[in-house]
XYZ file of C-alpha atoms in Angstrom:
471
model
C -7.314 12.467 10.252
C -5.520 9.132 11.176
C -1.721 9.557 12.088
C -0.630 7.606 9.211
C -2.099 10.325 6.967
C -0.741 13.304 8.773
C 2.883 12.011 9.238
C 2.800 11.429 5.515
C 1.389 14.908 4.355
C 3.575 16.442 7.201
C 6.892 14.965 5.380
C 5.807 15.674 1.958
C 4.659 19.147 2.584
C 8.228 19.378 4.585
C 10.539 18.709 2.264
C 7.934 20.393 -0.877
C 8.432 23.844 1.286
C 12.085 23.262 2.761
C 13.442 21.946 -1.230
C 11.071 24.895 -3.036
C 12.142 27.950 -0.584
C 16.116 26.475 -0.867
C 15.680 25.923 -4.482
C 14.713 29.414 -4.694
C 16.489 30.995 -2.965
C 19.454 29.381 -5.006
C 17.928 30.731 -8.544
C 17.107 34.149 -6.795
C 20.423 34.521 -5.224
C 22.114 33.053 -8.832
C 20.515 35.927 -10.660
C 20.863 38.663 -7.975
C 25.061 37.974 -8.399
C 24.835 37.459 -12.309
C 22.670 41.526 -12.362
C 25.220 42.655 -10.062
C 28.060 41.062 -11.691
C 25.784 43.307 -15.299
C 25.730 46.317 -13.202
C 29.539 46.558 -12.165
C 30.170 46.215 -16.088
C 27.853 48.813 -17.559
C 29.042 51.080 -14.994
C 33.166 50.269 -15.739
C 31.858 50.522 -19.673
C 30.481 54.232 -18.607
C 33.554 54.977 -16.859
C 35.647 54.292 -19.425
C 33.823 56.266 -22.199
C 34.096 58.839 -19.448
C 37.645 58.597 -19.140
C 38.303 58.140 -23.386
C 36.247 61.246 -24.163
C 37.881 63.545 -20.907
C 41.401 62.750 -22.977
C 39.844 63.444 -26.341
C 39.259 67.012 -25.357
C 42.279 67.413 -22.698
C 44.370 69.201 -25.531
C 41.692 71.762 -26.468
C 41.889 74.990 -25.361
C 38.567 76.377 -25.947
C 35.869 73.925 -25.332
C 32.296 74.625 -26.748
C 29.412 72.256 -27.079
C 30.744 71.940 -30.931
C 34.066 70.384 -30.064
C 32.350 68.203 -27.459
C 30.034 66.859 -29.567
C 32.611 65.993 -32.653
C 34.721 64.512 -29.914
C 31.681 62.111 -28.850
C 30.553 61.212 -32.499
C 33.769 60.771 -33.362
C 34.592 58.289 -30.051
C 34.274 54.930 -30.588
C 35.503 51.759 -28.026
C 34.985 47.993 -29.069
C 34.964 45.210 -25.602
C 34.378 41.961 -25.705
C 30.731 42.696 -26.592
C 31.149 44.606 -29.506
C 31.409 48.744 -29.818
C 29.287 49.824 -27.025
C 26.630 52.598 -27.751
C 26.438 55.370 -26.057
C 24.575 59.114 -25.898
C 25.307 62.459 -24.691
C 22.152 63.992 -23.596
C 21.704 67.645 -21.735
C 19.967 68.231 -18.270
C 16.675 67.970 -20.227
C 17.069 64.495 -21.455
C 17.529 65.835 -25.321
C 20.490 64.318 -27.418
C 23.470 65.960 -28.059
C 25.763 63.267 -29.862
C 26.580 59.855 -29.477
C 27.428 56.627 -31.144
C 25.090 53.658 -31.888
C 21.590 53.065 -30.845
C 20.311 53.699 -26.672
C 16.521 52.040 -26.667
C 16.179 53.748 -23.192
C 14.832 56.958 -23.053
C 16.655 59.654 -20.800
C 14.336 59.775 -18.057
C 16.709 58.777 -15.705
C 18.471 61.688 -15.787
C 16.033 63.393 -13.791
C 16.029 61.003 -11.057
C 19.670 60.842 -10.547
C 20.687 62.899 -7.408
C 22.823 65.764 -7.597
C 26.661 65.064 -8.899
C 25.982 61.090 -8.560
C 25.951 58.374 -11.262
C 23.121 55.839 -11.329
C 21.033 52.973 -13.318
C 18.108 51.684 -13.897
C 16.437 48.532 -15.118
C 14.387 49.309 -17.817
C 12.309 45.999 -19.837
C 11.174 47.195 -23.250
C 9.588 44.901 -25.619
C 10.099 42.149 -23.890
C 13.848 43.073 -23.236
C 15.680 43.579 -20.618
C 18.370 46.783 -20.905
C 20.811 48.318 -18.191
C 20.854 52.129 -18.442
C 24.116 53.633 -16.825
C 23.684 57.367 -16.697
C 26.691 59.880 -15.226
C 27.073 63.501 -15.250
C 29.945 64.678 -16.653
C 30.858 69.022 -16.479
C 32.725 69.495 -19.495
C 31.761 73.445 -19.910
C 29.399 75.760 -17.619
C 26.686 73.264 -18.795
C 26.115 69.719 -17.079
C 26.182 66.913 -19.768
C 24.893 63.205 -19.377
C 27.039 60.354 -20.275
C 24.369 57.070 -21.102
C 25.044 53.839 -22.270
C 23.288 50.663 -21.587
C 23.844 46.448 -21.974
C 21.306 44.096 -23.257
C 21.251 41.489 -19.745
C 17.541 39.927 -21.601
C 19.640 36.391 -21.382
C 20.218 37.161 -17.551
C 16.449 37.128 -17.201
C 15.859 34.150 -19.540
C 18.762 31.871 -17.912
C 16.575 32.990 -14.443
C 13.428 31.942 -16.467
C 14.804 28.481 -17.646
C 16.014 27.805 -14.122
C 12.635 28.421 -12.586
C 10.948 25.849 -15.179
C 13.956 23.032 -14.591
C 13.439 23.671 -11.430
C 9.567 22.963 -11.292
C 9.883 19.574 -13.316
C 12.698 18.965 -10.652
C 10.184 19.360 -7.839
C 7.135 17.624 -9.314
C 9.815 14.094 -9.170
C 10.622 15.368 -5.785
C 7.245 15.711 -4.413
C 6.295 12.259 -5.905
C 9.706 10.445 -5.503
C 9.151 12.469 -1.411
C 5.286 10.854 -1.566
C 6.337 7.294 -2.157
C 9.035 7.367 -0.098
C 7.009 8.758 2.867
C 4.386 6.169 2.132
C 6.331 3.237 2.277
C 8.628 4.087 5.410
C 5.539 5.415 7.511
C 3.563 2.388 6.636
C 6.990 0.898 8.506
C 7.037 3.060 10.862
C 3.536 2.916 12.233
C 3.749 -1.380 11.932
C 4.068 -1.404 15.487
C 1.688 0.960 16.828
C -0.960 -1.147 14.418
C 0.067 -4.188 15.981
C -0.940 -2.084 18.990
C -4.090 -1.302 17.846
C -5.374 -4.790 16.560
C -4.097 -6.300 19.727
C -5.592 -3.577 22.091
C -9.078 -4.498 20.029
C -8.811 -8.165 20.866
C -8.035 -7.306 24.351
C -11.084 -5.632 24.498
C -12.865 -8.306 23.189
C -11.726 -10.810 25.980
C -8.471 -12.610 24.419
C -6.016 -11.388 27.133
C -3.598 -13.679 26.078
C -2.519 -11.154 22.767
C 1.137 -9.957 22.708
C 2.929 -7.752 20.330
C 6.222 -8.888 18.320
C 9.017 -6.475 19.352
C 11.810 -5.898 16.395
C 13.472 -2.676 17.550
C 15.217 -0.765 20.184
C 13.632 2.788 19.469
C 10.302 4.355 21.502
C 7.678 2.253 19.674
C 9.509 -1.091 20.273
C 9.838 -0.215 24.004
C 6.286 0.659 23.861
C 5.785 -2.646 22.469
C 7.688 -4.443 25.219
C 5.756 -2.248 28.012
C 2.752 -3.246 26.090
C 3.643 -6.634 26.740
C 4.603 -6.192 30.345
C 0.771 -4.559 30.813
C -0.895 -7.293 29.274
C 1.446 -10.289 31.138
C 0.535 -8.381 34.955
C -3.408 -7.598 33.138
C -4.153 -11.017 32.438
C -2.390 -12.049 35.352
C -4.599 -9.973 37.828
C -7.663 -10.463 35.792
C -6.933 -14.724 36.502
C -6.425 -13.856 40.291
C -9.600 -11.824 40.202
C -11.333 -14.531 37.988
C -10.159 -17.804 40.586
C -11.182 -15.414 43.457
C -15.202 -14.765 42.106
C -14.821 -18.438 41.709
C -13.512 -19.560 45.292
C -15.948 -16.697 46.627
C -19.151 -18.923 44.444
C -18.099 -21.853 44.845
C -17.780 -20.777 48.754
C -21.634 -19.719 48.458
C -22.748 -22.648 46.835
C -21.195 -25.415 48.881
C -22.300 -23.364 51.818
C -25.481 -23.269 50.903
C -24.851 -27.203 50.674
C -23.466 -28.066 53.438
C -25.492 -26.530 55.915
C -29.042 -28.143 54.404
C -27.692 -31.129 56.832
C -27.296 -29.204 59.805
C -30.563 -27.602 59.232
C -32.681 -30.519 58.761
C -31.156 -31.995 61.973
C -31.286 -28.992 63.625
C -34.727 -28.504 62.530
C -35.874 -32.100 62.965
C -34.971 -32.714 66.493
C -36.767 -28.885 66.906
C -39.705 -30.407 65.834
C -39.293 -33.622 67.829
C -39.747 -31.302 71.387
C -42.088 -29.271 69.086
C -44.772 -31.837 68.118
C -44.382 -34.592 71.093
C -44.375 -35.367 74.684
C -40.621 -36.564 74.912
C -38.782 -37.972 77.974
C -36.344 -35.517 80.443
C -33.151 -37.114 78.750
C -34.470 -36.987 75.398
C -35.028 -33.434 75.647
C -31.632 -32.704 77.156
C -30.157 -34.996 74.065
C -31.894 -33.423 71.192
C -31.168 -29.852 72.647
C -27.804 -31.176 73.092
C -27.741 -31.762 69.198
C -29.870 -28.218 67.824
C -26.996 -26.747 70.086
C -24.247 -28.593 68.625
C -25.267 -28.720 65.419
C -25.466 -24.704 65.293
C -22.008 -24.414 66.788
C -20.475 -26.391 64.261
C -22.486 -24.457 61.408
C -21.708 -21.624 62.740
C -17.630 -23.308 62.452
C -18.099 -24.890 59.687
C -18.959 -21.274 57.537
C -15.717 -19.924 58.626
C -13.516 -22.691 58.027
C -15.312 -22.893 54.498
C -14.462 -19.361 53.593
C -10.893 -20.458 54.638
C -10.556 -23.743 52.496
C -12.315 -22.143 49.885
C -12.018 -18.667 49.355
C -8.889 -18.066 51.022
C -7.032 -21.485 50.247
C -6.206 -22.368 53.422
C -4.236 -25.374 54.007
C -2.768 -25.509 57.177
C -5.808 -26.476 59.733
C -5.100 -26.933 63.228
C -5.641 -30.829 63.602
C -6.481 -32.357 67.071
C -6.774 -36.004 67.937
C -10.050 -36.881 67.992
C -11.444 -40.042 69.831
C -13.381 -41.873 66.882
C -15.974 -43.827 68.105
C -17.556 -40.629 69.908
C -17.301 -38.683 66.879
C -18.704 -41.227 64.409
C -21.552 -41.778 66.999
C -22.289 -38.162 67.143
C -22.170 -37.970 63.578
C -25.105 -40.771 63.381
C -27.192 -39.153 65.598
C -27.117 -36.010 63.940
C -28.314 -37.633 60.711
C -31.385 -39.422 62.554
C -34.178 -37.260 61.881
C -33.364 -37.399 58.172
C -32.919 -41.125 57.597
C -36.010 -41.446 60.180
C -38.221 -39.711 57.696
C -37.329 -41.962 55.156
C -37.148 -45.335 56.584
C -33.640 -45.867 56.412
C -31.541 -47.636 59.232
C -28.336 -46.161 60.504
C -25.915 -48.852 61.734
C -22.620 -47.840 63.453
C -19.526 -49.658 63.485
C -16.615 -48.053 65.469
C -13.141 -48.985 66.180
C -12.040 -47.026 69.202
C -9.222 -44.483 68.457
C -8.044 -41.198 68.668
C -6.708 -39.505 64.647
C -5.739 -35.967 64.423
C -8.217 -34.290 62.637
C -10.259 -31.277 62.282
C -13.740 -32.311 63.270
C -15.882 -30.049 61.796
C -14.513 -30.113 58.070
C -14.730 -34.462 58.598
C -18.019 -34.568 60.377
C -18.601 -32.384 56.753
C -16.982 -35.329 54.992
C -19.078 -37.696 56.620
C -22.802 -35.858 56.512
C -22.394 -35.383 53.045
C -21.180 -39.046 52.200
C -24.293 -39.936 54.207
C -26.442 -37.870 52.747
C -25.547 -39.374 48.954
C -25.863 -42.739 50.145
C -29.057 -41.761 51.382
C -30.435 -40.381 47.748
C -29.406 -43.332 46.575
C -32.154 -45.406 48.340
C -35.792 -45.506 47.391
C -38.141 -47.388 49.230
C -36.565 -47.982 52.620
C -32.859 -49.493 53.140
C -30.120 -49.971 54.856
C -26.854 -47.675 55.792
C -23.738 -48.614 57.697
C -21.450 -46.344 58.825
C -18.376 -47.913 59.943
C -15.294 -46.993 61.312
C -11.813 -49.245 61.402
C -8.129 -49.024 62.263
C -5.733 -49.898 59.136
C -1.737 -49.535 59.595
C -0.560 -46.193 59.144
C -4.424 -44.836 60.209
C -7.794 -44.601 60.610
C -10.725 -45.873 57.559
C -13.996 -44.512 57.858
C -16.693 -46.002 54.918
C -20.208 -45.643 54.449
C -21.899 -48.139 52.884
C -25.432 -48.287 51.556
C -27.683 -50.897 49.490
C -28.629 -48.195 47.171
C -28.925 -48.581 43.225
C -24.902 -48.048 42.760
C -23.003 -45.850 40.339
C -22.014 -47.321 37.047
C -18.756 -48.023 36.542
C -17.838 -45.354 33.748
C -19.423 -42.538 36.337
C -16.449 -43.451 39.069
C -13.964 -41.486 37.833
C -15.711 -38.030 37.993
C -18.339 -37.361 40.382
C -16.306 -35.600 42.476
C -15.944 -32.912 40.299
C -17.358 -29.715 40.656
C -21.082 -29.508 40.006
C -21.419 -32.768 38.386
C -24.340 -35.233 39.105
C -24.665 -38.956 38.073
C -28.370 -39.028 38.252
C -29.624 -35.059 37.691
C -32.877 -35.357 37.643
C -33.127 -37.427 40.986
C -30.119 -35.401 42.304
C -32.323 -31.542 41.473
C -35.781 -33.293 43.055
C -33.793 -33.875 46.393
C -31.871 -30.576 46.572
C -28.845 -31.588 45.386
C -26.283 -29.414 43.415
C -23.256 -31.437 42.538
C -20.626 -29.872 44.973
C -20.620 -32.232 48.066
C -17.740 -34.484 46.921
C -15.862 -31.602 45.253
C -15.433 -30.424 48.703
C -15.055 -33.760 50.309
C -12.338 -34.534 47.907
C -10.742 -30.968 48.992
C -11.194 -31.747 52.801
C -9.701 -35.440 52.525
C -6.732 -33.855 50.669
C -5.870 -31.217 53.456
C -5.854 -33.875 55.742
C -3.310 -35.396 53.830
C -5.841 -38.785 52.913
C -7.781 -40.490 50.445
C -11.383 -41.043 48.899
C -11.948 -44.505 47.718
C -15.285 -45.330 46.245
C -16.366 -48.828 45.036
C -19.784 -49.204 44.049
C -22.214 -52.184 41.914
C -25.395 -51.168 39.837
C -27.930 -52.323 42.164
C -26.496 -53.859 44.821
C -24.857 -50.379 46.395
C -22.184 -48.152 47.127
C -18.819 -48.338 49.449
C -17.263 -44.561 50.105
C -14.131 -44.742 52.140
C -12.485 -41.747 53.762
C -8.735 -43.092 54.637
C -7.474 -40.358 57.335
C -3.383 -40.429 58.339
C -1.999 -40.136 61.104
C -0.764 -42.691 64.186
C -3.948 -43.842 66.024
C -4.154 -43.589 70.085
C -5.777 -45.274 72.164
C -8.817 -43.472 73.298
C -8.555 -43.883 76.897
C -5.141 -42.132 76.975
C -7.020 -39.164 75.728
């Protein structure tokens, strides 16, 4: 049974039991007072034919059941009620004298204890009579004083009461039943609220929050409802931006290390497949080594840009021209496959940086300039000193980006040309995370670009430039 249904039938039944028993008890106790109030006057209407007939036969000398019973038919006493009728019966309940009619029979006489007075309530034909009976010892013989009072209206009064009283109840039950209706239905207006919010919850819509009109337990439960659901949806965003650092940390990974790999992996090949000369075997194990270290970097300090939101890299001044040169050379064996050319032009001078997340910055620019040419071409990868830092661009003779395409391709996952972009491994995330790097650095990414003439990426780093051989 919902709650709504048993804190209605709870209150009705309530107050139907509390207002019945009280009721009554009222009636009861009403008529218990009234038959009391009957008994205390059929008894003082006994003792004063007791007391009337005991001076009646004071004066006579010689007292036989004769004079007693001319004394009692001749005794009458008129109340407020009329003469009141009374009998004079022996021990065996037989009539001796008396005046006016008794309906009760005189079997109470044989239940009254020894020497003591007593009544009875005795219904006859649908009437209710008290029957007084005392003994009274006139001669050697024990005689029985009885009269009796009609108290049928006592019983009938009782009777009306009850039915009054049962109409009464019926418009208390119902007048009880609406009232309960309505104010539960207010009372519970909150904990629905509850409910129907809790459901949406579930559903997903963490945002949902209950309206709090009162000061009592359900509006504070309201309010702590609120509290849960503020810290709830709060935690569930933290958990929700930290599965999507800890993927987008996987995917750009994955995506920055095919680079590596394919250097790593081409040079590998290179001492694999051919006779090469003393230094060039030095220099391309120089590069596999290298180019695992930084990996091997370059994973950690992912997790921490990424996952963990790191923003405070250690930055050392790096001298330029070295850097950019290594950077070429790692990216040989894949432009070699391809035909491309790789020309460097370097400025020299030493910018505080953090190597491995810009030699990042610059594989990946190099690596989208070189999906961008098909058959053959040309990429320069120059380096220059501009007032207040250091400008590194990449520039290729590719097929370009179109102009409306500029101002998002370094979102997340997005690709200007998919289906060329999916054939060549590409997911979407490399400038996302250039963008990222560039921006802990404190710098900018500038990109200019012409539908089939090419593309200019520039990588504008901060930071006063040294000269290199002070380094």
């Amino acid at each position: 049974m919902r709650l709504f249904w048993k804190l209605f039938c709870s209150t009705v039944v309530i107050t139907s039991l509390a207002c019945g028993a009280g009721g009554f008890y009222l009636i009861d106790s009403q008529f218990r007072t009234g038959l009391e109030r009957e008994v205390t006057a059929v008894y003082e209407e006994n003792d004063l034919l007791r007391y009337t007939l005991g001076r009646e036969l004071a004066n006579k000398y010689l007292l036989d059941q004769g004079e007693i019973t001319r004394a009692a038919d001749n005794l009458k006493i008129t109340t407020g009620h009329g003469v009141i009728a009374f009998r004079l019966s022996g021990g065996n309940g037989e009539r001796i004298s008396g005046s006016g009619v008794i309906p009760v029979d005189a079997s109470a006489i044989g239940k009254l204890p020894d020497g003591k007075k007593g009544w009875e309530l005795a219904p006859i034909q649908g009437r209710f009579y008290l029957h007084a009976v005392s003994p009274l010892v006139l001669t050697s013989e024990t005689l029985y004083l009885e009269n009796c009072r009609d108290v049928s209206s006592l019983f009938a009064m009782r009777q009306e009461q009850y039915r009054t009283f049962l109409y009464l109840m019926g418009g208390l039950i119902l007048a009880t039943a609406l009232t309960s209706l309505l104010l539960t239905a207010l009372m519970l207006r909150p904990l629905r609220r509850l409910s129907n919010a809790s459901r949406r919850m579930a559903a997903g819509q963490l945002h949902q929050r209950v309206r709090v009109d009162s000061d009592d337990e359900l509006g504070r439960l309201s309010a702590d409802f609120n509290t849960m659901t503020e810290q709830l949806e709060a935690q569930v965003y933290q958990l929700r931006e930290a599965a999507q650092r800890q993927e987008e940390f996987l995917n750009s990974f994955a995506h920055e290390t095919k680079t590596p790999l394919t250097s790593i992996i081409g040079y590998a090949d290179l001492l694999r497949s051919r006779a090469v000369m003393p230094e060039q075997v030095q220099q391309s194990a120089d590069y596999i080594f290298s180019e695992g270290r930084r990996l091997e970097a370059l994973s950690r300090k992912l997790m921490d840009m990424i996952v963990l939101e790191k923003q405070d890299f250690v930055l050392h001044a790096v001298p330029m021209e070295g850097f950019l040169t290594r950077v070429a050379g790692a990216m040989k064996p894949v432009l070699g496959g391809q035909n491309i050319r790789l020309l460097l032009q370097a400025e020299p001078a030493a910018i505080p940086i953090e190597p491995d997340l810009i030699e990042t910055v610059c594989l990946n620019l190099l690596d989208n300039a070189r999906k961008a040419i098909e058959n053959g071409g040309v990429i320069l990868l120059e380096g220059k000193l501009q007032p207040g830092g250091y400008c590194i661009s990449v520039i290729d003779n590719g097929k370009g980006i179109p102009p409306e395409e500029l101002d998002r391709i370094t979102d997340a996952f997005y690709m200007v040309d998919k289906s060329r972009s999916r054939a060549q491994g590409g997911a979407g995330l490399g400038l996302a995370v250039c963008r990222r790097i560039v921006a802990i650095h404190g710098g900018q990414l500038r990109f200019a670009s012409e539908l089939g003439k090419g593309t200019r990426v520039s990588v504008f780093l901060k930071g006063e430039a040294a000269d290199e051989t002070d380094q």
